[in-house]
GROMACS .gro file of N, CA and C in nm:
model
  207
    1MET      N    1  -2.094   0.217  -1.626
    1MET     CA    2  -2.026   0.336  -1.577
    1MET      C    3  -2.003   0.321  -1.427
    2ALA      N    4  -1.881   0.345  -1.386
    2ALA     CA    5  -1.846   0.333  -1.245
    2ALA      C    6  -1.897   0.454  -1.168
    3THR      N    7  -1.936   0.428  -1.047
    3THR     CA    8  -1.977   0.538  -0.960
    3THR      C    9  -1.891   0.536  -0.836
    4GLY      N   10  -1.876   0.650  -0.774
    4GLY     CA   11  -1.797   0.659  -0.652
    4GLY      C   12  -1.649   0.660  -0.682
    5SER      N   13  -1.573   0.628  -0.581
    5SER     CA   14  -1.428   0.631  -0.589
    5SER      C   15  -1.374   0.506  -0.656
    6ASP      N   16  -1.258   0.521  -0.722
    6ASP     CA   17  -1.192   0.405  -0.781
    6ASP      C   18  -1.093   0.343  -0.683
    7ARG      N   19  -1.093   0.393  -0.559
    7ARG     CA   20  -1.003   0.340  -0.455
    7ARG      C   21  -1.076   0.232  -0.376
    8PRO      N   22  -1.015   0.115  -0.363
    8PRO     CA   23  -1.076   0.011  -0.280
    8PRO      C   24  -1.082   0.055  -0.134
    9GLU      N   25  -1.164  -0.012  -0.057
    9GLU     CA   26  -1.177   0.018   0.086
    9GLU      C   27  -1.056  -0.039   0.159
   10THR      N   28  -0.963   0.049   0.195
   10THR     CA   29  -0.841   0.010   0.266
   10THR      C   30  -0.809   0.115   0.371
   11GLU      N   31  -0.710   0.087   0.453
   11GLU     CA   32  -0.667   0.187   0.551
   11GLU      C   33  -0.535   0.252   0.510
   12PHE      N   34  -0.495   0.236   0.384
   12PHE     CA   35  -0.369   0.295   0.339
   12PHE      C   36  -0.384   0.445   0.323
   13PRO      N   37  -0.276   0.520   0.349
   13PRO     CA   38  -0.283   0.666   0.334
   13PRO      C   39  -0.306   0.705   0.188
   14ARG      N   40  -0.383   0.810   0.167
   14ARG     CA   41  -0.411   0.858   0.031
   14ARG      C   42  -0.284   0.898  -0.041
   15ALA      N   43  -0.181   0.934   0.035
   15ALA     CA   44  -0.056   0.981  -0.025
   15ALA      C   45   0.013   0.875  -0.110
   16ILE      N   46  -0.022   0.747  -0.094
   16ILE     CA   47   0.044   0.646  -0.178
   16ILE      C   48  -0.014   0.644  -0.318
   17GLY      N   49  -0.131   0.704  -0.335
   17GLY     CA   50  -0.194   0.713  -0.467
   17GLY      C   51  -0.290   0.598  -0.494
   18ALA      N   52  -0.385   0.624  -0.582
   18ALA     CA   53  -0.487   0.524  -0.615
   18ALA      C   54  -0.428   0.401  -0.684
   19PRO      N   55  -0.332   0.416  -0.778
   19PRO     CA   56  -0.277   0.295  -0.841
   19PRO      C   57  -0.213   0.199  -0.741
   20ALA      N   58  -0.138   0.253  -0.646
   20ALA     CA   59  -0.075   0.169  -0.545
   20ALA      C   60  -0.180   0.105  -0.454
   21THR      N   61  -0.281   0.182  -0.417
   21THR     CA   62  -0.388   0.128  -0.333
   21THR      C   63  -0.458   0.013  -0.403
   22ARG      N   64  -0.490   0.031  -0.531
   22ARG     CA   65  -0.555  -0.075  -0.608
   22ARG      C   66  -0.466  -0.198  -0.620
   23ALA      N   67  -0.337  -0.177  -0.645
   23ALA     CA   68  -0.244  -0.289  -0.660
   23ALA      C   69  -0.233  -0.368  -0.530
   24LEU      N   70  -0.223  -0.298  -0.419
   24LEU     CA   71  -0.213  -0.366  -0.290
   24LEU      C   72  -0.341  -0.444  -0.259
   25ALA      N   73  -0.456  -0.382  -0.285
   25ALA     CA   74  -0.583  -0.450  -0.260
   25ALA      C   75  -0.598  -0.573  -0.349
   26ALA      N   76  -0.557  -0.562  -0.474
   26ALA     CA   77  -0.565  -0.675  -0.566
   26ALA      C   78  -0.476  -0.790  -0.521
   27ALA      N   79  -0.368  -0.757  -0.451
   27ALA     CA   80  -0.276  -0.859  -0.399
   27ALA      C   81  -0.323  -0.913  -0.263
   28GLY      N   82  -0.435  -0.860  -0.213
   28GLY     CA   83  -0.492  -0.909  -0.088
   28GLY      C   84  -0.459  -0.829   0.036
   29TYR      N   85  -0.392  -0.715   0.019
   29TYR     CA   86  -0.356  -0.630   0.132
   29TYR      C   87  -0.458  -0.518   0.146
   30THR      N   88  -0.520  -0.506   0.263
   30THR     CA   89  -0.615  -0.398   0.287
   30THR      C   90  -0.585  -0.321   0.415
   31ARG      N   91  -0.494  -0.375   0.497
   31ARG     CA   92  -0.458  -0.310   0.623
   31ARG      C   93  -0.307  -0.294   0.632
   32LEU      N   94  -0.264  -0.190   0.701
   32LEU     CA   95  -0.121  -0.164   0.715
   32LEU      C   96  -0.048  -0.277   0.785
   33ASP      N   97  -0.109  -0.335   0.888
   33ASP     CA   98  -0.040  -0.441   0.962
   33ASP      C   99  -0.011  -0.563   0.875
   34GLN      N  100  -0.086  -0.581   0.767
   34GLN     CA  101  -0.061  -0.692   0.676
   34GLN      C  102   0.070  -0.674   0.599
   35LEU      N  103   0.118  -0.551   0.591
   35LEU     CA  104   0.241  -0.523   0.517
   35LEU      C  105   0.366  -0.542   0.602
   36ALA      N  106   0.350  -0.550   0.733
   36ALA     CA  107   0.465  -0.564   0.822
   36ALA      C  108   0.539  -0.693   0.788
   37GLY      N  109   0.668  -0.679   0.761
   37GLY     CA  110   0.751  -0.794   0.730
   37GLY      C  111   0.753  -0.835   0.584
   38VAL      N  112   0.664  -0.776   0.503
   38VAL     CA  113   0.664  -0.808   0.360
   38VAL      C  114   0.783  -0.738   0.295
   39PRO      N  115   0.864  -0.811   0.219
   39PRO     CA  116   0.981  -0.747   0.156
   39PRO      C  117   0.939  -0.633   0.063
   40ALA      N  118   1.009  -0.522   0.072
   40ALA     CA  119   0.981  -0.406  -0.013
   40ALA      C  120   0.988  -0.445  -0.160
   41ALA      N  121   1.081  -0.534  -0.195
   41ALA     CA  122   1.095  -0.577  -0.335
   41ALA      C  123   0.970  -0.649  -0.384
   42GLU      N  124   0.904  -0.722  -0.295
   42GLU     CA  125   0.781  -0.792  -0.332
   42GLU      C  126   0.670  -0.692  -0.363
   43LEU      N  127   0.661  -0.588  -0.281
   43LEU     CA  128   0.559  -0.485  -0.305
   43LEU      C  129   0.593  -0.403  -0.429
   44ALA      N  130   0.722  -0.374  -0.448
   44ALA     CA  131   0.765  -0.295  -0.564
   44ALA      C  132   0.736  -0.368  -0.695
   45ALA      N  133   0.726  -0.500  -0.689
   45ALA     CA  134   0.698  -0.578  -0.809
   45ALA      C  135   0.552  -0.565  -0.853
   46LEU      N  136   0.467  -0.513  -0.766
   46LEU     CA  137   0.326  -0.493  -0.800
   46LEU      C  138   0.313  -0.370  -0.890
   47HIS      N  139   0.246  -0.387  -1.003
   47HIS     CA  140   0.226  -0.275  -1.095
   47HIS      C  141   0.144  -0.167  -1.026
   48GLY      N  142   0.202  -0.047  -1.014
   48GLY     CA  143   0.134   0.065  -0.948
   48GLY      C  144   0.199   0.105  -0.818
   49VAL      N  145   0.284   0.017  -0.764
   49VAL     CA  146   0.354   0.048  -0.638
   49VAL      C  147   0.495   0.093  -0.672
   50GLY      N  148   0.521   0.221  -0.653
   50GLY     CA  149   0.652   0.276  -0.686
   50GLY      C  150   0.727   0.323  -0.563
   51PRO      N  151   0.840   0.389  -0.586
   51PRO     CA  152   0.925   0.435  -0.475
   51PRO      C  153   0.852   0.526  -0.376
   52LYS      N  154   0.768   0.616  -0.426
   52LYS     CA  155   0.697   0.707  -0.336
   52LYS      C  156   0.603   0.629  -0.245
   53ALA      N  157   0.528   0.537  -0.301
   53ALA     CA  158   0.435   0.457  -0.221
   53ALA      C  159   0.510   0.377  -0.115
   54LEU      N  160   0.623   0.319  -0.153
   54LEU     CA  161   0.703   0.242  -0.058
   54LEU      C  162   0.756   0.330   0.054
   55ARG      N  163   0.801   0.450   0.018
   55ARG     CA  164   0.852   0.544   0.119
   55ARG      C  165   0.742   0.582   0.217
   56VAL      N  166   0.626   0.620   0.165
   56VAL     CA  167   0.514   0.661   0.251
   56VAL      C  168   0.470   0.545   0.340
   57LEU      N  169   0.457   0.426   0.282
   57LEU     CA  170   0.417   0.311   0.361
   57LEU      C  171   0.519   0.281   0.470
   58GLY      N  172   0.647   0.291   0.436
   58GLY     CA  173   0.752   0.268   0.535
   58GLY      C  174   0.744   0.366   0.650
   59GLU      N  175   0.717   0.493   0.618
   59GLU     CA  176   0.705   0.596   0.721
   59GLU      C  177   0.585   0.570   0.813
   60VAL      N  178   0.472   0.536   0.752
   60VAL     CA  179   0.351   0.512   0.831
   60VAL      C  180   0.367   0.387   0.917
   61LEU      N  181   0.428   0.284   0.862
   61LEU     CA  182   0.453   0.163   0.941
   61LEU      C  183   0.546   0.194   1.058
   62ALA      N  184   0.650   0.273   1.033
   62ALA     CA  185   0.746   0.308   1.139
   62ALA      C  186   0.677   0.382   1.253
   63GLU      N  187   0.580   0.468   1.219
   63GLU     CA  188   0.504   0.540   1.323
   63GLU      C  189   0.429   0.443   1.413
   64ARG      N  190   0.399   0.325   1.361
   64ARG     CA  191   0.326   0.223   1.438
   64ARG      C  192   0.420   0.118   1.497
   65GLY      N  193   0.549   0.141   1.483
   65GLY     CA  194   0.646   0.046   1.536
   65GLY      C  195   0.664  -0.077   1.450
   66LEU      N  196   0.625  -0.067   1.322
   66LEU     CA  197   0.635  -0.179   1.228
   66LEU      C  198   0.728  -0.141   1.114
   67SER      N  199   0.762  -0.238   1.031
   67SER     CA  200   0.845  -0.208   0.914
   67SER      C  201   0.822  -0.312   0.806
   68LEU      N  202   0.861  -0.275   0.685
   68LEU     CA  203   0.859  -0.370   0.575
   68LEU      C  204   0.974  -0.468   0.596
   69GLY      N  205   0.968  -0.582   0.530
   69GLY     CA  206   1.073  -0.684   0.545
   69GLY      C  207   1.198  -0.649   0.471
   0.00000   0.00000   0.00000
């Protein structure tokens, strides 16, 4: 039986949802800066990462002066 949260330890905003957070972590991404320059299509291909997650990530990256590829 699992205890605690099903969200991996990452710095992604909760607004992207747990499935997207898990998918990104499984692909090796745990920090926002790691996503800078990664093509949106590559992230969208991950099961659990949908349009809302991409939009939120894009907005948060833009606030930091970064963007998806």
